[in-house]
mmCIF file with all atom_site columns, C-alpha atoms in Angstrom:
data_model
loop_
_atom_site.group_PDB
_atom_site.id
_atom_site.type_symbol
_atom_site.label_atom_id
_atom_site.label_alt_id
_atom_site.label_comp_id
_atom_site.label_asym_id
_atom_site.label_entity_id
_atom_site.label_seq_id
_atom_site.pdbx_PDB_ins_code
_atom_site.Cartn_x
_atom_site.Cartn_y
_atom_site.Cartn_z
_atom_site.occupancy
_atom_site.B_iso_or_equiv
_atom_site.pdbx_formal_charge
_atom_site.auth_seq_id
_atom_site.auth_comp_id
_atom_site.auth_asym_id
_atom_site.auth_atom_id
_atom_site.pdbx_PDB_model_num
ATOM 1   C CA . MET C 1 1   ? 163.648 21.294 165.023 1.00 54.00 ? 1   MET C CA 1
ATOM 2   C CA . THR C 1 2   ? 163.579 17.552 165.669 1.00 68.00 ? 2   THR C CA 1
ATOM 3   C CA . ASP C 1 3   ? 159.796 17.379 165.203 1.00 93.00 ? 3   ASP C CA 1
ATOM 4   C CA . PHE C 1 4   ? 160.114 19.139 161.838 1.00 92.00 ? 4   PHE C CA 1
ATOM 5   C CA . ASN C 1 5   ? 162.979 16.844 160.800 1.00 94.00 ? 5   ASN C CA 1
ATOM 6   C CA . ASP C 1 6   ? 160.966 13.776 161.817 1.00 95.00 ? 6   ASP C CA 1
ATOM 7   C CA . ALA C 1 7   ? 157.916 14.992 159.868 1.00 95.00 ? 7   ALA C CA 1
ATOM 8   C CA . ALA C 1 8   ? 160.047 15.785 156.806 1.00 96.00 ? 8   ALA C CA 1
ATOM 9   C CA . LEU C 1 9   ? 161.751 12.382 156.845 1.00 97.00 ? 9   LEU C CA 1
ATOM 10  C CA . GLU C 1 10  ? 158.390 10.650 157.354 1.00 97.00 ? 10  GLU C CA 1
ATOM 11  C CA . ALA C 1 11  ? 156.991 12.505 154.315 1.00 97.00 ? 11  ALA C CA 1
ATOM 12  C CA . GLY C 1 12  ? 159.955 11.229 152.304 1.00 97.00 ? 12  GLY C CA 1
ATOM 13  C CA . GLU C 1 13  ? 159.447 7.670  153.533 1.00 97.00 ? 13  GLU C CA 1
ATOM 14  C CA . GLN C 1 14  ? 155.750 7.803  152.649 1.00 97.00 ? 14  GLN C CA 1
ATOM 15  C CA . LEU C 1 15  ? 156.445 9.285  149.216 1.00 98.00 ? 15  LEU C CA 1
ATOM 16  C CA . PHE C 1 16  ? 158.976 6.751  148.024 1.00 97.00 ? 16  PHE C CA 1
ATOM 17  C CA . HIS C 1 17  ? 157.276 3.764  149.649 1.00 97.00 ? 17  HIS C CA 1
ATOM 18  C CA . THR C 1 18  ? 154.005 4.733  147.946 1.00 97.00 ? 18  THR C CA 1
ATOM 19  C CA . VAL C 1 19  ? 155.677 5.236  144.565 1.00 96.00 ? 19  VAL C CA 1
ATOM 20  C CA . GLU C 1 20  ? 157.373 1.834  144.812 1.00 96.00 ? 20  GLU C CA 1
ATOM 21  C CA . HIS C 1 21  ? 154.638 -0.241 146.472 1.00 95.00 ? 21  HIS C CA 1
ATOM 22  C CA . GLY C 1 22  ? 151.418 1.629  146.959 1.00 86.00 ? 22  GLY C CA 1
ATOM 23  C CA . ASP C 1 23  ? 148.350 3.130  145.443 1.00 93.00 ? 23  ASP C CA 1
ATOM 24  C CA . LEU C 1 24  ? 149.613 6.203  143.604 1.00 95.00 ? 24  LEU C CA 1
ATOM 25  C CA . ALA C 1 25  ? 146.391 8.061  144.431 1.00 95.00 ? 25  ALA C CA 1
ATOM 26  C CA . GLU C 1 26  ? 147.880 8.329  147.952 1.00 96.00 ? 26  GLU C CA 1
ATOM 27  C CA . LEU C 1 27  ? 150.279 10.907 146.517 1.00 97.00 ? 27  LEU C CA 1
ATOM 28  C CA . ARG C 1 28  ? 147.406 13.403 146.677 1.00 97.00 ? 28  ARG C CA 1
ATOM 29  C CA . ARG C 1 29  ? 147.619 13.117 150.466 1.00 97.00 ? 29  ARG C CA 1
ATOM 30  C CA . ILE C 1 30  ? 151.436 13.104 150.666 1.00 98.00 ? 30  ILE C CA 1
ATOM 31  C CA . PHE C 1 31  ? 151.826 16.225 148.501 1.00 98.00 ? 31  PHE C CA 1
ATOM 32  C CA . SER C 1 32  ? 150.243 19.483 149.635 1.00 98.00 ? 32  SER C CA 1
ATOM 33  C CA . ASP C 1 33  ? 147.571 21.235 147.592 1.00 97.00 ? 33  ASP C CA 1
ATOM 34  C CA . GLY C 1 34  ? 149.228 23.020 144.689 1.00 97.00 ? 34  GLY C CA 1
ATOM 35  C CA . ALA C 1 35  ? 152.515 21.106 145.032 1.00 98.00 ? 35  ALA C CA 1
ATOM 36  C CA . MET C 1 36  ? 154.753 20.986 141.971 1.00 98.00 ? 36  MET C CA 1
ATOM 37  C CA . VAL C 1 37  ? 157.501 18.623 140.825 1.00 98.00 ? 37  VAL C CA 1
ATOM 38  C CA . TRP C 1 38  ? 160.396 19.851 138.674 1.00 97.00 ? 38  TRP C CA 1
ATOM 39  C CA . HIS C 1 39  ? 162.612 17.492 136.632 1.00 94.00 ? 39  HIS C CA 1
ATOM 40  C CA . ASN C 1 40  ? 166.048 18.314 135.290 1.00 94.00 ? 40  ASN C CA 1
ATOM 41  C CA . THR C 1 41  ? 165.343 16.124 132.252 1.00 90.00 ? 41  THR C CA 1
ATOM 42  C CA . ASP C 1 42  ? 162.907 18.638 130.778 1.00 90.00 ? 42  ASP C CA 1
ATOM 43  C CA . GLU C 1 43  ? 163.318 21.605 133.163 1.00 93.00 ? 43  GLU C CA 1
ATOM 44  C CA . LYS C 1 44  ? 159.555 21.874 133.608 1.00 93.00 ? 44  LYS C CA 1
ATOM 45  C CA . LEU C 1 45  ? 157.192 21.858 136.538 1.00 96.00 ? 45  LEU C CA 1
ATOM 46  C CA . THR C 1 46  ? 154.433 19.263 136.693 1.00 96.00 ? 46  THR C CA 1
ATOM 47  C CA . ASP C 1 47  ? 151.473 19.145 139.039 1.00 97.00 ? 47  ASP C CA 1
ATOM 48  C CA . VAL C 1 48  ? 150.623 16.174 141.239 1.00 97.00 ? 48  VAL C CA 1
ATOM 49  C CA . GLU C 1 49  ? 147.989 14.793 138.837 1.00 97.00 ? 49  GLU C CA 1
ATOM 50  C CA . THR C 1 50  ? 150.530 14.745 135.998 1.00 96.00 ? 50  THR C CA 1
ATOM 51  C CA . THR C 1 51  ? 153.109 13.197 138.308 1.00 95.00 ? 51  THR C CA 1
ATOM 52  C CA . ILE C 1 52  ? 150.677 10.423 139.231 1.00 96.00 ? 52  ILE C CA 1
ATOM 53  C CA . ALA C 1 53  ? 149.829 9.774  135.555 1.00 95.00 ? 53  ALA C CA 1
ATOM 54  C CA . ASN C 1 54  ? 153.516 9.636  134.577 1.00 92.00 ? 54  ASN C CA 1
ATOM 55  C CA . LEU C 1 55  ? 154.371 7.281  137.440 1.00 94.00 ? 55  LEU C CA 1
ATOM 56  C CA . GLU C 1 56  ? 151.401 5.024  136.616 1.00 95.00 ? 56  GLU C CA 1
ATOM 57  C CA . ARG C 1 57  ? 152.568 4.814  133.000 1.00 93.00 ? 57  ARG C CA 1
ATOM 58  C CA . ILE C 1 58  ? 156.125 3.924  134.012 1.00 91.00 ? 58  ILE C CA 1
ATOM 59  C CA . ARG C 1 59  ? 155.168 1.474  136.770 1.00 93.00 ? 59  ARG C CA 1
ATOM 60  C CA . SER C 1 60  ? 152.512 -0.301 134.694 1.00 92.00 ? 60  SER C CA 1
ATOM 61  C CA . SER C 1 61  ? 154.971 -0.982 131.895 1.00 92.00 ? 61  SER C CA 1
ATOM 62  C CA . ALA C 1 62  ? 157.784 -2.203 134.185 1.00 94.00 ? 62  ALA C CA 1
ATOM 63  C CA . SER C 1 63  ? 158.155 -5.704 135.570 1.00 95.00 ? 63  SER C CA 1
ATOM 64  C CA . VAL C 1 64  ? 160.453 -4.366 138.334 1.00 95.00 ? 64  VAL C CA 1
ATOM 65  C CA . PHE C 1 65  ? 160.344 -0.875 139.876 1.00 96.00 ? 65  PHE C CA 1
ATOM 66  C CA . HIS C 1 66  ? 162.555 -0.721 142.969 1.00 96.00 ? 66  HIS C CA 1
ATOM 67  C CA . TYR C 1 67  ? 164.553 1.875  144.928 1.00 97.00 ? 67  TYR C CA 1
ATOM 68  C CA . THR C 1 68  ? 167.954 0.884  146.318 1.00 97.00 ? 68  THR C CA 1
ATOM 69  C CA . ASP C 1 69  ? 170.879 2.675  147.952 1.00 97.00 ? 69  ASP C CA 1
ATOM 70  C CA . ILE C 1 70  ? 168.528 5.181  149.610 1.00 98.00 ? 70  ILE C CA 1
ATOM 71  C CA . LYS C 1 71  ? 170.211 8.016  151.506 1.00 98.00 ? 71  LYS C CA 1
ATOM 72  C CA . ARG C 1 72  ? 167.736 10.485 153.018 1.00 98.00 ? 72  ARG C CA 1
ATOM 73  C CA . GLU C 1 73  ? 168.719 13.437 155.223 1.00 97.00 ? 73  GLU C CA 1
ATOM 74  C CA . PRO C 1 74  ? 166.726 16.319 156.680 1.00 97.00 ? 74  PRO C CA 1
ATOM 75  C CA . THR C 1 75  ? 167.357 19.863 155.461 1.00 97.00 ? 75  THR C CA 1
ATOM 76  C CA . PRO C 1 76  ? 166.230 23.152 157.002 1.00 97.00 ? 76  PRO C CA 1
ATOM 77  C CA . SER C 1 77  ? 163.188 23.168 154.675 1.00 97.00 ? 77  SER C CA 1
ATOM 78  C CA . GLY C 1 78  ? 162.505 19.448 154.178 1.00 98.00 ? 78  GLY C CA 1
ATOM 79  C CA . PHE C 1 79  ? 164.754 16.607 153.038 1.00 98.00 ? 79  PHE C CA 1
ATOM 80  C CA . VAL C 1 80  ? 167.121 15.482 150.339 1.00 98.00 ? 80  VAL C CA 1
ATOM 81  C CA . GLN C 1 81  ? 167.276 11.920 149.052 1.00 98.00 ? 81  GLN C CA 1
ATOM 82  C CA . GLN C 1 82  ? 169.753 10.138 146.835 1.00 98.00 ? 82  GLN C CA 1
ATOM 83  C CA . HIS C 1 83  ? 168.806 6.727  145.464 1.00 98.00 ? 83  HIS C CA 1
ATOM 84  C CA . THR C 1 84  ? 169.126 4.310  142.604 1.00 97.00 ? 84  THR C CA 1
ATOM 85  C CA . LEU C 1 85  ? 165.889 3.401  140.872 1.00 95.00 ? 85  LEU C CA 1
ATOM 86  C CA . ILE C 1 86  ? 165.996 0.000  139.192 1.00 95.00 ? 86  ILE C CA 1
ATOM 87  C CA . ILE C 1 87  ? 163.474 -0.438 136.393 1.00 94.00 ? 87  ILE C CA 1
ATOM 88  C CA . GLU C 1 88  ? 163.250 -3.699 134.477 1.00 94.00 ? 88  GLU C CA 1
ATOM 89  C CA . MET C 1 89  ? 161.045 -3.927 131.411 1.00 91.00 ? 89  MET C CA 1
ATOM 90  C CA . PRO C 1 90  ? 159.347 -7.117 130.195 1.00 93.00 ? 90  PRO C CA 1
ATOM 91  C CA . ASP C 1 91  ? 161.578 -7.086 127.074 1.00 92.00 ? 91  ASP C CA 1
ATOM 92  C CA . GLY C 1 92  ? 164.659 -7.467 129.304 1.00 91.00 ? 92  GLY C CA 1
ATOM 93  C CA . ARG C 1 93  ? 165.862 -3.847 129.301 1.00 89.00 ? 93  ARG C CA 1
ATOM 94  C CA . THR C 1 94  ? 167.110 -2.715 132.703 1.00 92.00 ? 94  THR C CA 1
ATOM 95  C CA . MET C 1 95  ? 167.568 0.911  133.710 1.00 92.00 ? 95  MET C CA 1
ATOM 96  C CA . ARG C 1 96  ? 169.528 2.150  136.722 1.00 93.00 ? 96  ARG C CA 1
ATOM 97  C CA . ASP C 1 97  ? 168.547 5.752  137.419 1.00 93.00 ? 97  ASP C CA 1
ATOM 98  C CA . LEU C 1 98  ? 170.949 7.423  139.844 1.00 95.00 ? 98  LEU C CA 1
ATOM 99  C CA . ALA C 1 99  ? 168.783 10.223 141.202 1.00 96.00 ? 99  ALA C CA 1
ATOM 100 C CA . CYS C 1 100 ? 168.626 12.996 143.771 1.00 98.00 ? 100 CYS C CA 1
ATOM 101 C CA . CYS C 1 101 ? 165.424 14.635 145.013 1.00 98.00 ? 101 CYS C CA 1
ATOM 102 C CA . ILE C 1 102 ? 165.276 17.829 147.032 1.00 98.00 ? 102 ILE C CA 1
ATOM 103 C CA . CYS C 1 103 ? 161.932 18.338 148.751 1.00 98.00 ? 103 CYS C CA 1
ATOM 104 C CA . ARG C 1 104 ? 160.385 21.219 150.643 1.00 98.00 ? 104 ARG C CA 1
ATOM 105 C CA . VAL C 1 105 ? 157.983 20.033 153.333 1.00 98.00 ? 105 VAL C CA 1
ATOM 106 C CA . GLU C 1 106 ? 155.260 22.182 154.875 1.00 97.00 ? 106 GLU C CA 1
ATOM 107 C CA . ASN C 1 107 ? 152.949 20.920 157.624 1.00 95.00 ? 107 ASN C CA 1
ATOM 108 C CA . GLY C 1 108 ? 154.152 17.354 157.101 1.00 96.00 ? 108 GLY C CA 1
ATOM 109 C CA . ARG C 1 109 ? 153.344 17.330 153.361 1.00 98.00 ? 109 ARG C CA 1
ATOM 110 C CA . ILE C 1 110 ? 155.616 17.771 150.371 1.00 98.00 ? 110 ILE C CA 1
ATOM 111 C CA . ALA C 1 111 ? 155.076 21.227 148.864 1.00 98.00 ? 111 ALA C CA 1
ATOM 112 C CA . HIS C 1 112 ? 157.743 21.096 146.158 1.00 98.00 ? 112 HIS C CA 1
ATOM 113 C CA . MET C 1 113 ? 160.214 18.583 144.716 1.00 98.00 ? 113 MET C CA 1
ATOM 114 C CA . ASP C 1 114 ? 163.210 19.115 142.475 1.00 98.00 ? 114 ASP C CA 1
ATOM 115 C CA . ALA C 1 115 ? 164.051 15.721 140.928 1.00 97.00 ? 115 ALA C CA 1
ATOM 116 C CA . TYR C 1 116 ? 167.421 15.203 139.276 1.00 97.00 ? 116 TYR C CA 1
ATOM 117 C CA . HIS C 1 117 ? 167.605 12.062 137.137 1.00 92.00 ? 117 HIS C CA 1
ATOM 118 C CA . ASP C 1 118 ? 170.299 10.587 134.925 1.00 87.00 ? 118 ASP C CA 1
ATOM 119 C CA . SER C 1 119 ? 169.017 11.883 131.584 1.00 77.00 ? 119 SER C CA 1
ATOM 120 C CA . ALA C 1 120 ? 170.958 9.236  129.642 1.00 77.00 ? 120 ALA C CA 1
ATOM 121 C CA . VAL C 1 121 ? 168.973 6.552  131.484 1.00 72.00 ? 121 VAL C CA 1
ATOM 122 C CA . THR C 1 122 ? 165.574 8.214  131.679 1.00 61.00 ? 122 THR C CA 1
ATOM 123 C CA . HIS C 1 123 ? 165.436 9.356  128.048 1.00 58.00 ? 123 HIS C CA 1
ATOM 124 C CA . GLY C 1 124 ? 162.687 6.817  127.345 1.00 52.00 ? 124 GLY C CA 1
ATOM 125 C CA . LEU C 1 125 ? 160.775 7.711  130.509 1.00 53.00 ? 125 LEU C CA 1
ATOM 126 C CA . VAL C 1 126 ? 159.920 11.309 129.706 1.00 46.00 ? 126 VAL C CA 1
ATOM 127 C CA . HIS C 1 127 ? 158.134 13.240 132.435 1.00 48.00 ? 127 HIS C CA 1
ATOM 128 C CA . ARG C 1 128 ? 155.445 15.010 130.514 1.00 45.00 ? 128 ARG C CA 1
ATOM 129 C CA . LYS C 1 129 ? 152.202 16.814 131.013 1.00 47.00 ? 129 LYS C CA 1
ATOM 130 C CA . ALA C 1 130 ? 149.229 14.464 130.890 1.00 44.00 ? 130 ALA C CA 1
ATOM 131 C CA . ASP C 1 131 ? 147.104 14.615 127.725 1.00 44.00 ? 131 ASP C CA 1
#
C-alpha cells in the first residue's frame, strides 16, 4: 500500500505544482486519458482540455496565483488535499479560495477529481466548458 500512497501523493504534488508554477500542458501527462474534473460551483464535469483552458484564463489574468496551507493525505483510492488558493488581480482584488480536492489515482495518474471551492469567492472564476 505504501507504493500506491507514494504514487498518489506524488501525483498530487505534480498536479498542484504544475498548476501554480508550470506549463499547464503538462496536465495532459498528470491526468489519465479520459480523466474528468467536477466542481461544486457548477456541479458539472469538465475534461482535461477544458480544465487547462480555464486554468490558463485564470492564471493569465492574475498577478499572483499561489497555494498555501496545503494539507495532502493519501486515501484508499488516491489522495485528498485541502488548501488556500491566493489569487491577486492587477486591479488590486484579492481572492482567498479555501478549497478541498478529492482525487482518484490510477497507475500514478489522476483519473478523477472532485474540487470543492468557496463559491462566494470563486463566483467570478467560473469553471466552464471551453468555447
